[in-house]
Short mmCIF file of C-alpha atoms and ligand atoms in Angstrom, two decimals:
data_model
loop_
_atom_site.label_atom_id
_atom_site.label_comp_id
_atom_site.label_asym_id
_atom_site.label_seq_id
_atom_site.Cartn_x
_atom_site.Cartn_y
_atom_site.Cartn_z
CA MET A 21 9.51 56.69 67.56
CA LEU A 22 12.05 54.16 68.62
CA ALA A 23 10.55 51.54 66.33
CA ARG A 24 10.52 53.98 63.45
CA ALA A 25 14.17 54.79 63.97
CA ALA A 26 14.94 51.09 63.93
CA ILE A 27 13.13 50.65 60.60
CA LEU A 28 15.01 53.58 59.10
CA LEU A 29 18.24 52.18 60.31
CA LEU A 30 17.45 48.80 58.80
CA THR A 31 16.38 50.34 55.47
CA GLY A 32 19.62 52.29 55.34
CA ALA A 33 21.59 49.15 56.08
CA VAL A 34 19.81 47.27 53.25
CA VAL A 35 20.67 49.99 50.75
CA LEU A 36 24.28 49.97 51.82
CA GLY A 37 24.36 46.19 51.80
CA GLN A 38 25.43 46.01 55.43
CA ALA A 39 22.40 44.25 56.89
CA ALA A 40 22.79 40.91 58.50
CA PRO A 41 23.36 38.44 55.67
CA GLN A 42 20.24 36.41 56.49
CA SER A 43 17.94 39.40 55.93
CA VAL A 44 18.96 40.30 52.35
CA THR A 45 19.13 37.64 49.65
CA ALA A 46 21.13 38.20 46.49
CA VAL A 47 19.07 37.39 43.34
CA THR A 48 19.60 37.79 39.61
CA LEU A 49 16.56 39.91 38.68
CA VAL A 50 13.73 41.90 40.27
CA VAL A 51 10.70 43.09 38.29
CA THR A 52 9.16 45.87 40.34
CA ASN A 53 6.50 48.60 40.57
CA GLY A 54 4.07 46.81 38.22
CA ILE A 55 0.50 45.62 38.83
CA VAL A 56 1.32 42.00 39.59
CA VAL A 57 -1.45 39.61 38.47
CA THR A 58 -0.19 36.41 40.08
CA MET A 59 -2.89 33.94 38.88
CA ASP A 60 -2.11 31.96 42.02
CA ALA A 61 -4.76 29.85 43.82
CA ASP A 62 -6.10 32.99 45.59
CA ARG A 63 -5.84 35.08 42.40
CA ARG A 64 -3.78 37.67 44.28
CA ILE A 65 -3.22 41.00 42.53
CA LEU A 66 -0.56 43.34 44.00
CA THR A 67 -1.05 46.99 43.10
CA PRO A 68 1.86 47.59 42.84
CA GLY A 69 4.06 44.61 43.56
CA ALA A 70 7.37 43.02 42.68
CA VAL A 71 8.77 39.62 41.69
CA ALA A 72 12.23 38.41 42.71
CA ILE A 73 13.90 35.91 40.40
CA ASP A 74 17.04 33.92 40.98
CA GLY A 75 18.41 31.95 38.07
CA ARG A 76 15.51 30.12 36.45
CA ASP A 77 13.09 30.35 39.40
CA ILE A 78 10.74 32.82 41.07
CA VAL A 79 11.91 33.18 44.67
CA ALA A 80 9.43 35.74 45.98
CA VAL A 81 6.35 37.73 45.05
CA GLY A 82 5.36 40.61 47.30
CA THR A 83 4.89 44.31 47.81
CA VAL A 84 7.50 46.63 46.35
CA ALA A 85 8.73 47.47 49.87
CA ALA A 86 8.98 43.82 50.99
CA ILE A 87 10.92 42.74 47.92
CA ALA A 88 13.21 45.81 48.12
CA ALA A 89 13.91 45.07 51.77
CA GLY A 90 14.53 41.34 51.33
CA TYR A 91 16.32 41.05 47.99
CA ARG A 92 19.24 42.70 46.28
CA ALA A 93 19.22 42.10 42.51
CA LYS A 94 21.97 42.27 39.91
CA ASP A 95 19.42 43.56 37.39
CA SER A 96 16.00 45.13 37.70
CA ILE A 97 13.08 46.01 35.45
CA ASP A 98 10.78 48.89 36.34
CA ALA A 99 7.22 47.94 35.32
CA ARG A 100 5.51 51.10 36.57
CA GLY A 101 1.98 51.39 35.15
CA ALA A 102 2.23 48.00 33.42
CA VAL A 103 0.88 44.57 34.30
CA VAL A 104 3.31 41.83 35.32
CA MET A 105 1.76 38.39 34.81
CA PRO A 106 2.60 34.77 34.05
CA GLY A 107 3.66 34.22 30.42
CA LEU A 108 0.84 32.98 28.17
CA ILE A 109 0.64 29.29 27.30
CA ASN A 110 -0.38 28.46 23.74
CA THR A 111 -1.57 24.85 23.98
CA HIS A 112 -1.85 24.15 20.28
CA THR A 113 0.01 25.28 17.19
CA HIS A 114 2.09 24.13 14.26
CA ALA A 115 4.86 26.72 14.46
CA PRO A 116 6.37 26.56 10.95
CA MET A 117 2.92 27.08 9.40
CA VAL A 118 3.41 30.82 9.98
CA LEU A 119 5.04 30.62 6.56
CA TYR A 120 1.57 29.76 5.11
CA ARG A 121 -0.10 32.69 6.84
CA GLY A 122 -2.78 34.15 4.56
CA LEU A 123 -1.91 31.77 1.70
CA ALA A 124 -5.51 30.67 1.29
CA ASP A 125 -8.54 31.78 3.29
CA ASP A 126 -12.32 31.52 3.10
CA LEU A 127 -12.35 28.08 1.50
CA ALA A 128 -14.18 24.86 2.35
CA LEU A 129 -11.99 22.70 4.60
CA MET A 130 -11.23 19.98 2.01
CA ASP A 131 -10.51 22.51 -0.76
CA TRP A 132 -8.24 24.42 1.60
CA LEU A 133 -6.37 21.29 2.73
CA GLN A 134 -6.14 19.38 -0.54
CA ASN A 135 -5.49 22.25 -2.96
CA TYR A 136 -3.36 24.53 -0.79
CA ILE A 137 -1.99 23.25 2.51
CA PHE A 138 -1.07 19.65 1.56
CA PRO A 139 0.57 20.60 -1.79
CA ALA A 140 2.45 23.47 -0.14
CA GLU A 141 3.67 21.15 2.60
CA ALA A 142 4.65 18.37 0.18
CA LYS A 143 6.82 20.74 -1.86
CA THR A 144 8.26 23.11 0.73
CA VAL A 145 8.62 21.35 4.11
CA ASN A 146 12.25 20.43 4.79
CA PRO A 147 14.58 21.06 7.75
CA ALA A 148 15.66 24.54 6.59
CA PHE A 149 12.03 25.58 5.96
CA VAL A 150 10.97 24.31 9.37
CA ARG A 151 13.83 26.18 11.07
CA ALA A 152 12.97 29.45 9.31
CA GLY A 153 9.29 29.06 10.13
CA THR A 154 9.97 28.29 13.77
CA ARG A 155 12.25 31.34 14.08
CA LEU A 156 9.45 33.51 12.71
CA ALA A 157 6.90 31.87 15.03
CA ALA A 158 9.23 32.27 18.01
CA LEU A 159 9.70 35.95 17.17
CA GLU A 160 5.93 36.47 17.06
CA MET A 161 5.38 34.52 20.30
CA ILE A 162 8.09 36.40 22.24
CA ARG A 163 6.66 39.69 20.94
CA SER A 164 3.10 38.80 21.96
CA GLY A 165 3.84 37.33 25.37
CA THR A 166 3.70 33.58 24.82
CA THR A 167 6.33 31.84 26.94
CA THR A 168 5.32 28.19 26.51
CA TYR A 169 3.77 26.54 23.47
CA ALA A 170 2.63 23.08 22.49
CA ASP A 171 3.41 22.09 18.93
CA MET A 172 2.94 19.24 16.50
CA TYR A 173 4.66 19.18 13.12
CA TYR A 174 7.34 17.52 11.02
CA PHE A 175 11.08 17.57 11.72
CA GLU A 176 10.21 18.40 15.34
CA GLU A 177 13.86 18.08 16.38
CA GLU A 178 14.59 21.18 14.27
CA ILE A 179 11.68 23.00 15.90
CA ALA A 180 13.02 22.01 19.31
CA ARG A 181 16.53 23.28 18.56
CA VAL A 182 15.26 26.65 17.27
CA THR A 183 12.81 26.98 20.20
CA LYS A 184 15.59 26.33 22.70
CA ALA A 185 17.92 28.81 20.98
CA ALA A 186 15.16 31.46 21.05
CA GLY A 187 14.76 30.75 24.81
CA LEU A 188 11.09 29.66 24.70
CA ARG A 189 9.61 26.72 26.57
CA GLY A 190 7.96 24.05 24.39
CA VAL A 191 6.01 20.81 24.60
CA LEU A 192 6.88 19.74 21.11
CA GLY A 193 5.32 16.72 19.48
CA GLN A 194 6.70 14.85 16.49
CA THR A 195 3.78 14.12 14.14
CA ILE A 196 2.97 10.53 13.16
CA ILE A 197 0.56 10.05 10.27
CA LYS A 198 -0.32 7.20 7.88
CA PHE A 199 0.46 9.05 4.62
CA PRO A 200 4.03 9.62 3.33
CA VAL A 201 5.07 13.04 4.67
CA PRO A 202 8.27 15.07 4.25
CA ASP A 203 10.03 13.56 7.26
CA ALA A 204 8.74 9.95 7.14
CA LYS A 205 7.55 7.66 4.38
CA THR A 206 5.62 5.38 6.73
CA PRO A 207 4.14 5.65 10.25
CA GLU A 208 6.79 3.11 11.39
CA GLU A 209 9.50 5.49 10.24
CA GLY A 210 7.62 8.30 12.02
CA LEU A 211 7.62 6.28 15.23
CA SER A 212 11.34 5.58 15.11
CA ARG A 213 12.26 9.17 14.31
CA THR A 214 10.03 10.19 17.26
CA GLU A 215 11.96 7.90 19.56
CA ARG A 216 15.32 9.35 18.43
CA TYR A 217 13.96 12.87 18.91
CA ILE A 218 12.66 12.12 22.42
CA ARG A 219 16.06 10.79 23.45
CA GLU A 220 17.83 13.87 22.12
CA PHE A 221 15.74 16.14 24.36
CA ALA A 222 15.20 13.89 27.40
CA SER A 223 15.55 15.97 30.60
CA ASP A 224 16.03 19.27 28.77
CA ASP A 225 15.30 22.39 30.84
CA LEU A 226 13.11 24.07 28.19
CA ILE A 227 11.94 21.36 25.81
CA VAL A 228 9.49 18.58 26.67
CA PRO A 229 9.52 16.19 23.73
CA ALA A 230 6.17 14.56 22.92
CA VAL A 231 4.57 11.97 20.64
CA ALA A 232 1.97 13.46 18.30
CA PRO A 233 -0.20 10.93 16.52
CA HIS A 234 -2.04 13.26 14.12
CA ALA A 235 -5.68 12.12 14.69
CA MET A 236 -7.82 9.00 14.97
CA TYR A 237 -8.89 9.24 11.28
CA THR A 238 -5.33 9.58 9.90
CA LEU A 239 -3.86 6.54 11.69
CA GLU A 240 -4.59 2.83 11.97
CA ALA A 241 -5.39 1.35 15.39
CA GLU A 242 -2.00 -0.39 15.58
CA THR A 243 -0.11 2.86 15.13
CA LEU A 244 -2.28 4.67 17.68
CA LYS A 245 -1.47 1.92 20.18
CA SER A 246 2.25 2.02 19.32
CA ALA A 247 2.28 5.81 19.83
CA ARG A 248 0.74 5.38 23.29
CA GLN A 249 3.27 2.64 24.16
CA LEU A 250 6.17 4.79 23.02
CA ALA A 251 4.97 7.71 25.17
CA ASP A 252 4.55 5.44 28.21
CA ARG A 253 7.96 3.86 27.70
CA GLU A 254 9.73 7.24 27.39
CA ARG A 255 7.47 8.97 29.95
CA VAL A 256 6.52 11.82 27.62
CA PRO A 257 3.19 13.50 26.76
CA VAL A 258 0.89 12.61 23.85
CA ILE A 259 -0.65 15.36 21.67
CA LEU A 260 -3.36 14.72 19.10
CA HIS A 261 -6.24 16.39 17.20
CA LEU A 262 -9.54 15.12 18.58
CA ALA A 263 -13.19 15.47 17.50
CA GLU A 264 -12.36 18.61 15.51
CA THR A 265 -15.05 18.32 12.80
CA GLN A 266 -18.35 16.60 12.05
CA ASP A 267 -16.49 14.66 9.35
CA GLU A 268 -14.28 13.07 11.98
CA VAL A 269 -17.38 12.07 14.00
CA LYS A 270 -18.90 10.56 10.83
CA ILE A 271 -15.74 8.56 10.05
CA ALA A 272 -15.61 7.20 13.64
CA GLN A 273 -19.27 6.23 13.44
CA GLU A 274 -18.98 4.55 10.04
CA GLN A 275 -15.72 2.70 10.67
CA HIS A 276 -15.89 1.98 14.38
CA LYS A 277 -19.51 2.49 15.46
CA ALA A 278 -18.26 4.91 18.13
CA THR A 279 -17.47 8.56 18.76
CA PRO A 280 -13.80 9.57 18.21
CA VAL A 281 -13.36 9.63 22.00
CA GLY A 282 -15.17 6.29 22.46
CA TYR A 283 -13.06 4.65 19.78
CA LEU A 284 -9.75 5.85 21.28
CA GLU A 285 -10.95 4.76 24.70
CA SER A 286 -11.65 1.26 23.33
CA LEU A 287 -8.03 1.12 22.18
CA GLY A 288 -6.75 2.04 25.65
CA PHE A 289 -5.23 5.15 24.06
CA PHE A 290 -5.93 7.74 26.75
CA GLY A 291 -3.62 8.21 29.66
CA PRO A 292 -2.14 10.95 31.83
CA ARG A 293 -0.35 13.80 30.05
CA THR A 294 -2.54 13.54 26.99
CA LEU A 295 -3.44 16.79 25.28
CA ALA A 296 -6.42 16.77 22.93
CA ALA A 297 -6.62 19.70 20.53
CA HIS A 298 -10.07 21.07 19.61
CA ALA A 299 -12.46 18.56 21.27
CA VAL A 300 -15.36 20.32 19.49
CA HIS A 301 -17.84 17.48 18.96
CA LEU A 302 -18.26 15.63 22.26
CA THR A 303 -21.09 13.76 23.93
CA ALA A 304 -21.65 13.91 27.69
CA GLN A 305 -20.17 10.42 27.86
CA ASP A 306 -17.06 11.59 25.93
CA ILE A 307 -16.55 14.40 28.46
CA GLY A 308 -16.78 11.80 31.25
CA ILE A 309 -14.08 9.68 29.59
CA LEU A 310 -11.72 12.67 29.14
CA GLN A 311 -12.23 13.61 32.80
CA LYS A 312 -11.69 10.06 34.05
CA ARG A 313 -8.49 9.63 32.02
CA GLY A 314 -7.03 12.97 33.08
CA VAL A 315 -6.88 14.27 29.49
CA GLY A 316 -6.20 18.00 28.98
CA VAL A 317 -7.99 19.92 26.22
CA SER A 318 -6.72 22.74 24.00
CA HIS A 319 -9.51 25.08 22.90
CA ASN A 320 -8.80 26.97 19.65
CA PRO A 321 -11.72 29.40 19.13
CA GLU A 322 -10.31 31.30 16.17
CA SER A 323 -9.40 28.25 14.13
CA ASN A 324 -12.71 26.58 14.96
CA MET A 325 -14.60 29.69 13.80
CA LYS A 326 -12.47 30.33 10.70
CA LEU A 327 -12.80 26.73 9.48
CA ALA A 328 -16.43 26.58 10.69
CA SER A 329 -15.62 23.44 12.68
CA GLY A 330 -18.10 24.18 15.46
CA THR A 331 -18.04 25.38 19.09
CA ALA A 332 -16.26 23.26 21.70
CA PRO A 333 -18.32 22.63 24.88
CA VAL A 334 -15.78 24.55 26.99
CA PRO A 335 -18.10 25.43 29.94
CA ALA A 336 -19.22 21.77 30.22
CA LEU A 337 -15.60 20.48 30.02
CA ARG A 338 -14.50 22.90 32.75
CA ARG A 339 -17.50 22.06 34.95
CA ALA A 340 -16.51 18.38 34.62
CA GLY A 341 -13.02 19.21 35.84
CA VAL A 342 -11.22 18.75 32.53
CA PRO A 343 -8.34 21.30 32.34
CA VAL A 344 -8.90 23.46 29.26
CA GLY A 345 -6.12 25.60 27.86
CA LEU A 346 -6.25 28.03 24.94
CA GLY A 347 -4.49 27.68 21.64
CA THR A 348 -4.12 29.53 18.35
CA ASP A 349 -3.70 26.50 16.09
CA GLY A 350 -1.34 26.97 13.11
CA ALA A 351 -1.20 30.42 11.52
CA ALA A 352 -2.74 29.04 8.29
CA SER A 353 -6.07 28.86 10.14
CA ASN A 354 -5.95 31.81 12.54
CA ASN A 355 -3.90 33.79 11.07
CA ASP A 356 -1.57 34.81 13.90
CA LEU A 357 -0.20 33.49 17.19
CA ASP A 358 -1.56 36.28 19.40
CA MET A 359 -2.90 34.67 22.58
CA PHE A 360 -4.56 37.93 23.72
CA GLU A 361 -6.77 37.66 20.67
CA SER A 362 -7.49 34.00 21.47
CA MET A 363 -8.60 35.00 24.97
CA ARG A 364 -10.91 37.66 23.60
CA GLN A 365 -12.41 35.35 20.95
CA ALA A 366 -12.96 32.58 23.53
CA ALA A 367 -14.78 34.98 25.88
CA LEU A 368 -17.00 36.33 23.07
CA LEU A 369 -17.70 33.00 21.33
CA HIS A 370 -19.03 31.27 24.42
CA LYS A 371 -21.21 34.20 25.44
CA LEU A 372 -22.80 34.12 22.00
CA GLU A 373 -23.10 30.32 21.95
CA SER A 374 -24.71 30.14 25.40
CA GLY A 375 -26.82 33.28 25.06
CA ASP A 376 -25.49 34.33 28.46
CA PRO A 377 -22.95 37.17 28.82
CA ARG A 378 -21.89 35.73 32.18
CA THR A 379 -20.31 32.72 30.41
CA LEU A 380 -16.47 32.64 30.53
CA PRO A 381 -15.79 35.89 32.38
CA ALA A 382 -12.42 37.58 31.89
CA ALA A 383 -10.85 35.97 34.98
CA ASP A 384 -11.71 32.47 33.69
CA VAL A 385 -10.36 33.13 30.23
CA LEU A 386 -7.15 34.51 31.71
CA ALA A 387 -6.87 31.34 33.80
CA MET A 388 -7.28 29.21 30.68
CA ALA A 389 -4.36 31.08 29.02
CA THR A 390 -2.14 30.56 32.07
CA ARG A 391 -2.72 28.14 34.99
CA GLU A 392 -5.30 25.92 33.26
CA GLY A 393 -3.15 25.73 30.13
CA ALA A 394 -0.30 24.58 32.38
CA ALA A 395 -2.56 21.93 33.90
CA ALA A 396 -3.71 20.77 30.42
CA LEU A 397 -0.01 20.21 29.66
CA GLY A 398 0.60 18.48 33.00
CA MET A 399 2.99 21.33 33.99
CA GLU A 400 0.94 23.05 36.71
CA ARG A 401 3.66 22.63 39.30
CA MET A 402 6.21 24.39 37.10
CA ILE A 403 4.43 27.20 35.24
CA GLY A 404 1.12 29.06 34.89
CA SER A 405 1.25 31.44 37.87
CA LEU A 406 3.67 33.77 39.64
CA GLU A 407 4.59 31.87 42.82
CA PRO A 408 7.84 31.13 44.62
CA GLY A 409 9.32 27.85 43.40
CA LYS A 410 7.83 28.06 39.91
CA ARG A 411 9.90 28.80 36.83
CA ALA A 412 10.36 32.52 36.12
CA ASP A 413 8.17 32.70 32.97
CA LEU A 414 6.58 36.14 33.02
CA ILE A 415 5.66 39.11 30.85
CA VAL A 416 5.31 42.82 31.32
CA VAL A 417 2.28 44.24 29.50
CA SER A 418 1.98 47.97 28.89
CA MET A 419 -1.35 49.50 29.87
CA SER A 420 -0.65 52.98 28.57
CA ALA A 421 -2.25 52.91 25.08
CA ALA A 422 -5.26 55.11 24.34
CA ARG A 423 -7.43 51.99 24.01
CA GLN A 424 -6.36 50.92 27.52
CA THR A 425 -7.11 54.25 29.18
CA PRO A 426 -8.56 54.54 31.78
CA MET A 427 -8.11 51.23 33.63
CA TYR A 428 -10.50 50.14 36.37
CA ASP A 429 -9.82 46.42 36.25
CA PRO A 430 -6.57 44.93 34.85
CA LEU A 431 -8.25 41.51 34.20
CA SER A 432 -10.90 43.18 32.02
CA HIS A 433 -8.20 45.04 30.07
CA LEU A 434 -6.02 41.93 29.57
CA VAL A 435 -8.93 40.07 27.96
CA TYR A 436 -11.03 42.74 26.25
CA THR A 437 -8.61 45.44 25.04
CA THR A 438 -5.01 44.25 25.15
CA ARG A 439 -3.14 43.04 22.05
CA GLY A 440 0.07 41.08 21.71
CA ASP A 441 1.85 44.28 20.63
CA ASP A 442 1.29 45.71 24.13
CA VAL A 443 3.80 43.23 25.60
CA ARG A 444 7.02 45.07 26.43
CA THR A 445 9.16 42.45 28.15
CA THR A 446 9.19 38.65 27.98
CA ILE A 447 11.11 36.46 30.44
CA VAL A 448 11.41 32.65 30.27
CA ASN A 449 13.28 30.45 32.74
CA GLY A 450 14.64 33.65 34.30
CA LYS A 451 16.17 34.81 31.04
CA ILE A 452 15.06 38.05 29.39
CA LEU A 453 14.07 37.23 25.77
CA MET A 454 12.62 40.70 25.02
CA ARG A 455 13.45 43.81 26.99
CA GLU A 456 11.40 46.99 26.51
CA GLY A 457 10.38 45.94 23.00
CA ARG A 458 13.80 44.74 21.89
CA VAL A 459 14.08 40.98 21.15
CA LEU A 460 17.43 39.75 22.42
CA THR A 461 17.54 36.11 21.31
CA LEU A 462 16.69 36.40 17.59
CA ASN A 463 18.01 38.66 14.81
CA GLU A 464 14.65 40.17 13.93
CA PRO A 465 15.48 41.72 10.49
CA ALA A 466 17.18 38.46 9.39
CA VAL A 467 14.24 36.33 10.54
CA LEU A 468 11.74 38.50 8.61
CA ALA A 469 13.91 38.66 5.49
CA GLU A 470 14.32 34.87 5.46
CA ALA A 471 10.55 34.36 5.75
CA ARG A 472 9.80 36.76 2.88
CA LYS A 473 12.31 34.91 0.72
CA LEU A 474 10.71 31.52 1.44
CA ALA A 475 7.25 32.90 0.60
CA ALA A 476 8.30 32.87 -3.07
CA GLU A 477 8.77 29.09 -2.88
CA VAL A 478 5.39 28.64 -1.20
CA ARG A 479 3.66 30.75 -3.86
CA GLN A 480 5.32 28.63 -6.56
CA ALA A 481 4.19 25.39 -4.84
CA VAL A 482 0.50 26.27 -5.02
CA ALA A 483 0.57 28.01 -8.42
CA LYS A 484 -2.01 26.55 -10.82
ZN1 LIG B 529 -3.88 21.71 14.68
#
C-alpha cells in the first residue's frame, strides 16, 4: 500500500512537472499508443508502445507507461490501433522517371528503351524537369512511407536539393555513362560534375552524395576505375546496375571472357559502400565475390518481373551474408514507388521461384525493406530500426481498413495486405513530413499540376 501510494505520488508529480529533474526528460516528440514494430536485433514488438524523439534522434522506445513517466514532449502523436515502424528504405530508383510512369508498357526491353525511354529523356530531361519529377516522387514516397531512398539519375544536385527541401533522406548518385546525356557530353564531364556535386553535399544531414557509374556495359574500364577512385577519394558510396539481364552477361562474356561481377572484380572496382542494383544473373562465385567485398544488393522484384529480366538469387545472397535491400526501380518499369507492394512481390516471387512457401517469410521481407536495406547502404548504425541513438525516421501505418481486419499478426499484415495509402504519418530526422494524411513539406496540388503539365512535353517527345 505504501509502495502504491509512492507510485501515485510520483505519477502525479510527473504530470505536474514537479518531479526531480533527472527523472523526466524534455523531448520534442512522442509517438504513443501504437503497435511498435522496432525491427531491432531482437525484433521486439511492443503492443502497445511508444517512441520518444528529441531533435533528429530516437531517445527511447518502451511501454506507453514507461515513456509517459520518463519523458515530457512538446508534441505528441496518438497512434492507437496503428503500427509504428521504421521508415521504409527504397534502395533503388530513378526519382524523376515518375514523369514517364505508364508512358510505354509491355514492350521488349530494347524497343522500350530505344523507342520510348531514351528519346523521351533526350528531349525532356533538364534541371526544371528533374526538379518537378523529384517533387512528385518525394510526394509519393512520403505518402507511402519511404523515408530513405537511393537514386541514380542526371542533374543529381537538383534531385538532392528537392529531396532535402521535402525532408527525405537520400543516397543520391550522379550517373556517369559513356554516351552524351542531358547533363554531360562525355564521361569525363560526368566525373567532374559528380565531384562538384559531392562537394556541395559533403557532410549534409539528409543527403549522402554518391558516384553512380551506370553499368559495366555502358562504360569503358578506365571510367569505371576513375569512378571508383573518385568515390574513395571523397569517401562516398558507389551505386551501379549489375547483372540485370542475360544481355549484360553475354556482353561481359564476349568482351571480357568473364561474368559482369568477375569483370568488375578484375578491375578492382568493388569496395565497401558499393550498392549493386538487380544482381539477377549471378554464379556462386559471383556471390562469393560480392560477399568478400562487402557489396550491398538492391533487389527490385517488380521491375525484374515487368521487364522479364529474371529472378535474383535473393535467398542464396542472404545465406551468404550479402545485405539485400528492396527497391522499386524507376516508375517507368514498376510503375509506382510503393515499397509495401515491393515487399509483397518479393515474398510471392521467391516462393514461386523456389517452389517452397516457406521462402522469404514476412519477417524477412520486412527486414529487407528496413534494417537490411540500411546495411546494403552502409547506414545500419543510423537507420533501419527503432532504437535509441538512431535517427528518428519512422512511419505510422493505419491498420483499420476492411482489408486489414481482423489482425492477428502485424508483420503478416504489413507484408501481405498493407498498401502505401495506409501510411498516415511520416517522420524523417525527427521532422514530421506528413501528419494524419496531410503532407507538410510539399504543396501537393501544385506538384500534381506541374507533373500533368510536363506530361504534354513527354507525349510530344515520343510522338511518331
Ligand atoms: Zn535502375
